[in-house]
Coordinates of C-alpha atoms in Angstrom, one line a residue:
X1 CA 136.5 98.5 101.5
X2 CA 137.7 98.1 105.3
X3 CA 136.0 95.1 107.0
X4 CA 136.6 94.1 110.9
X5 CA 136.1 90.2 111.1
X6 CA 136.9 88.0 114.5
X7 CA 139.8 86.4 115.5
X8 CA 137.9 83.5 116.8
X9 CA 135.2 83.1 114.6
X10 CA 133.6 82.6 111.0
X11 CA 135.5 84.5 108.7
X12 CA 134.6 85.3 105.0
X13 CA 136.6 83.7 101.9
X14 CA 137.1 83.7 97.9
X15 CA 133.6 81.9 97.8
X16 CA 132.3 85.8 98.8
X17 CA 134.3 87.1 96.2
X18 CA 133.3 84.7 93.5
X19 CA 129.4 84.9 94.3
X20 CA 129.8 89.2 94.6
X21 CA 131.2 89.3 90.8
X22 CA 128.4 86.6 90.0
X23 CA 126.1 88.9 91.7
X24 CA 127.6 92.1 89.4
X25 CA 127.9 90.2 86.1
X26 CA 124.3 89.5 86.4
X27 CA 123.3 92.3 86.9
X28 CA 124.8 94.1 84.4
X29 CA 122.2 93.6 82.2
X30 CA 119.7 95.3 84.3
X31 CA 119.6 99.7 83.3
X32 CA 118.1 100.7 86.9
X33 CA 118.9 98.4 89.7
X34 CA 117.2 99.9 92.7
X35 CA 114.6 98.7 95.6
X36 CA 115.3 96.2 98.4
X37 CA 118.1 93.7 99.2
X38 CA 118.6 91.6 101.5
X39 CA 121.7 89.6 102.6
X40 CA 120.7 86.6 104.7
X41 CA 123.0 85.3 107.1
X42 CA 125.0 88.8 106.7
X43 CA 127.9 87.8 108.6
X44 CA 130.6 90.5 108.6
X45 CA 128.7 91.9 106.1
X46 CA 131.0 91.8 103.2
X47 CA 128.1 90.1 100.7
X48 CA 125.4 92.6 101.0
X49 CA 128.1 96.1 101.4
X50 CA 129.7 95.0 98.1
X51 CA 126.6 94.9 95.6
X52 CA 125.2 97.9 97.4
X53 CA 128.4 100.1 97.5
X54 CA 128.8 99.2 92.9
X55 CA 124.3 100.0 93.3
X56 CA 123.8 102.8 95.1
X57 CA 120.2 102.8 94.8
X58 CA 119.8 99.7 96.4
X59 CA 118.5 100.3 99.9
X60 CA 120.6 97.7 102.1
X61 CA 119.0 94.9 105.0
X62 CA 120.9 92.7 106.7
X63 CA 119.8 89.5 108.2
X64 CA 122.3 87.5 111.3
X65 CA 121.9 85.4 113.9
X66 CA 125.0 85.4 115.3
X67 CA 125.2 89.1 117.6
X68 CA 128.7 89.3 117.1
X69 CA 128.2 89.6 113.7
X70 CA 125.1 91.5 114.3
X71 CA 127.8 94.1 115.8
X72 CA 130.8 93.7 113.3
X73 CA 128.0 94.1 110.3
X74 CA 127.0 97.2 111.9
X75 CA 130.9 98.3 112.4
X76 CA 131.6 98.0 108.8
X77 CA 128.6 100.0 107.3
X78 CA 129.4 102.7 109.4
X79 CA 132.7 102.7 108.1
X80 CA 132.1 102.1 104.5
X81 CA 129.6 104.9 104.9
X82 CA 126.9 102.7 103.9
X83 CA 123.7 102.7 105.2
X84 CA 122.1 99.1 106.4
X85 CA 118.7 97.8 108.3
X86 CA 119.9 94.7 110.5
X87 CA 117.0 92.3 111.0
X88 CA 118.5 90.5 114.7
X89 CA 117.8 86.5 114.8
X90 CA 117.5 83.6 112.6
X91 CA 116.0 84.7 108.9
X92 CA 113.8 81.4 109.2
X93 CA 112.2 82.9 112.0
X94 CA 112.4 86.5 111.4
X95 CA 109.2 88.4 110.6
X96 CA 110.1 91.0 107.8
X97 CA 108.0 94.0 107.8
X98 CA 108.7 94.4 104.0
X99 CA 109.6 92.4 100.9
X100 CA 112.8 92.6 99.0
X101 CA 113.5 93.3 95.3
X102 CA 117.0 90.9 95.9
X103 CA 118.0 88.4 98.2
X104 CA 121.6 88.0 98.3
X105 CA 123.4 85.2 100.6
X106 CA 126.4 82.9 101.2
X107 CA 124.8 80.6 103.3
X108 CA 125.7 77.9 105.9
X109 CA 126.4 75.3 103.3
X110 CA 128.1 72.1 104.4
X111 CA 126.0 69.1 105.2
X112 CA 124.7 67.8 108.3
X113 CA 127.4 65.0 108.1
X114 CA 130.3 66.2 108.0
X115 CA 132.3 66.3 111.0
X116 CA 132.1 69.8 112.2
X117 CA 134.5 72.3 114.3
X118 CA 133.9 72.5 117.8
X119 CA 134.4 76.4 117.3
X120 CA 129.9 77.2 118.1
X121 CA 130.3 80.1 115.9
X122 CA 132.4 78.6 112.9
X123 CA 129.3 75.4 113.6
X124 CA 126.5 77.9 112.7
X125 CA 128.3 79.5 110.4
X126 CA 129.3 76.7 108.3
X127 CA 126.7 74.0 108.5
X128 CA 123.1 74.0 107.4
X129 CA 122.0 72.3 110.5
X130 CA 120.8 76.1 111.8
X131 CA 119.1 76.9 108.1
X132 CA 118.3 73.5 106.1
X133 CA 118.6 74.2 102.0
X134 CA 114.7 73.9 102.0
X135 CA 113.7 75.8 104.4
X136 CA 116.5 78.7 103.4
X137 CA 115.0 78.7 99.4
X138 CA 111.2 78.3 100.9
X139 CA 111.7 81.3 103.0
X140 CA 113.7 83.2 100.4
X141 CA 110.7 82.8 98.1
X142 CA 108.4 84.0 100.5
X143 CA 110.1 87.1 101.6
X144 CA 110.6 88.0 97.8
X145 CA 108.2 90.3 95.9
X146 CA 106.9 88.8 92.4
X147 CA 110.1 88.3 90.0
X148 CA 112.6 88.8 92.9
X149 CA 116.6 87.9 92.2
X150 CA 117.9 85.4 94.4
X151 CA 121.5 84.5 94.5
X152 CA 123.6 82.3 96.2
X153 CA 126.2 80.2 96.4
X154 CA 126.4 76.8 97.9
X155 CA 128.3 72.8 97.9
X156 CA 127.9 72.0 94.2
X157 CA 127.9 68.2 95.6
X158 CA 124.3 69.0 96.6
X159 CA 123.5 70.8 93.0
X160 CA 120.5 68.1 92.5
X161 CA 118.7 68.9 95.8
X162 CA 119.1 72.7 94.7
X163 CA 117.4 72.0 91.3
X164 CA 114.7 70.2 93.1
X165 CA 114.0 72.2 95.5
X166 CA 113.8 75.6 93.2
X167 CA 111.8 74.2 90.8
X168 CA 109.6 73.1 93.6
X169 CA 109.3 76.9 95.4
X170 CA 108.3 78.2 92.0
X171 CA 111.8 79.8 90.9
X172 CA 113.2 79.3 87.5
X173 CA 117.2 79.3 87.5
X174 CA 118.4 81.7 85.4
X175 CA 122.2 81.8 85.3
X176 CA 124.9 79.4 87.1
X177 CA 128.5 79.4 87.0
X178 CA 130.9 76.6 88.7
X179 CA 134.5 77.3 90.6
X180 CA 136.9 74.7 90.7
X181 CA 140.1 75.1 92.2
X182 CA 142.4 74.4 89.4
X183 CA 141.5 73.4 85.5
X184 CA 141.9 69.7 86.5
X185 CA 140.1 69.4 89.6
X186 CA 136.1 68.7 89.8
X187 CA 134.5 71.9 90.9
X188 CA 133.3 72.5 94.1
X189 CA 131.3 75.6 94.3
X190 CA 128.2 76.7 92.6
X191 CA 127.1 80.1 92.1
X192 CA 122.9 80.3 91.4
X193 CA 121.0 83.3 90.0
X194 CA 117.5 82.4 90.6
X195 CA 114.1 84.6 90.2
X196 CA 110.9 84.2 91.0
X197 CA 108.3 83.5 88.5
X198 CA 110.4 83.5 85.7
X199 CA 110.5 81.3 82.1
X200 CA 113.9 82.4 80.8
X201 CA 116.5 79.5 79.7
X202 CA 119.6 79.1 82.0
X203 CA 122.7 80.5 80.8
X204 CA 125.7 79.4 82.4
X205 CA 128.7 80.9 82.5
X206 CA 132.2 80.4 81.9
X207 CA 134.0 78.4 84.9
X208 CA 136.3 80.2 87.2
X209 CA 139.5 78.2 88.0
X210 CA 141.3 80.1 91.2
X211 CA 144.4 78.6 90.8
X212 CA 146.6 77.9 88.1
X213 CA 149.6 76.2 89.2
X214 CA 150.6 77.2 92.7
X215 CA 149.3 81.0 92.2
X216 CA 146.4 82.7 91.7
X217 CA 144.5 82.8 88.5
X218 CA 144.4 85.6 86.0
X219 CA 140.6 85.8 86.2
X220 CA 140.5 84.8 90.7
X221 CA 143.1 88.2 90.9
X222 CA 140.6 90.4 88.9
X223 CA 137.4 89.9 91.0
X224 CA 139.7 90.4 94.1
X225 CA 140.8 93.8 92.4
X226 CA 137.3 94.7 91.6
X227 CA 136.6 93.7 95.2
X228 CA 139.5 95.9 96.2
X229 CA 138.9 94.5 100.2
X230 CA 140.8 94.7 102.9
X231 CA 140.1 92.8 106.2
X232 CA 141.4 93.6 109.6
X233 CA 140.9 90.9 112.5
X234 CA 139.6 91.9 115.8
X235 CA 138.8 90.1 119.5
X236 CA 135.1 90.9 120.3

């Protein structure tokens, strides 16, 4: 898959990669996955073209506030000859004329506190100043149709708020899985499979360690194969 990302701005990582093959192992256990999805805060729109290019039945939106990225997301569907609906402006604002079978996103996830880049669009980007967790999972569970998949991935420092907050907006976690960056470091992603209305028991999954010594792991190299993503940097 050929991407076009800016030079200068918010540019998508391994945490893409890892929530994608989250996304696709959970899934897996579906027969017909087909409807709406939705990728909020679409970016490049690496999230949403991935899980629609391995589901082609799944009828693609994308949601950004940025318009570079509104452009660039456009750019690469084109490209990837996937189709895509881009919903232009903030998703807490946005009025959807539909609701969506999935929401997909890798969201602005760093706290208000931290000492942020001076960079506007790496700001938005990064920090959930522009889309709080609450107000990101309320809308989520609005724009959702009854027993709607959610996933995202987000700061696993912040994993109690998550729990909270879910359980509060009427979602019932179903699977999690944490990344850590070698076998003896704490984690510091977490990857959330949530769905509306729901009473199953959480599974999680197996860890994902993306280093093991100085290289990549044997398990980080295989979702980047299955990713099979190639980006190319452009001035907009």
């Amino acid at each position: 898959m050929l991407l076009y990302q800016p030079k200068d701005g918010y540019c998508y990582n391994s945490d893409t990669h890892f929530l994608y093959d989250f996304i696709m192992r959970n899934l897996n256990q579906f027969k017909n996955i087909n409807g709406e999805i939705l990728d909020i805060g679409s970016g490049s729109g690496i999230l949403g073209l991935l899980v629609a290019r391995d589901n082609p039945k799944l009828s693609l939106n994308q949601s950004e506030i940025q318009e570079k990225f509104q452009f660039l997301s456009q750019i690469n569907s084109k490209c990837n000859k996937i189709k895509a609906n881009m919903y232009k402006g903030s998703f807490l604002q946005q009025e959807f004329d539909k609701k969506f079978d999935i929401c997909v996103s890798n969201p602005p996830f760093y706290h208000s506190s931290v000492i942020k880049s001076e960079n506007e669009s790496l700001k938005i980007a990064r920090y959930n100043d522009s889309m709080p967790l609450e107000e990101f999972i309320s809308k989520t569970n609005r724009v959702l149709k009854p027993k709607g998949k959610f996933f995202f991935c987000y700061d696993v420092k912040q994993i109690n708020e998550i729990l909270l907050l879910l359980n509060k907006y009427k979602f019932n976690l179903e699977s999690m899985q944490f990344v850590h960056p070698k076998k003896d470091k704490d984690a510091t992603l977490v990857l959330v499979y949530a769905r509306k209305d729901s009473k199953s028991l959480t599974k999680t999954l197996s860890p994902i360690f993306v280093f093991e010594k100085e290289e990549f792991s044997k398990e980080a190299l295989e979702v980047y194969t299955k990713c099979s993503t190639h980006s190319i940097k452009v001035e907009i």
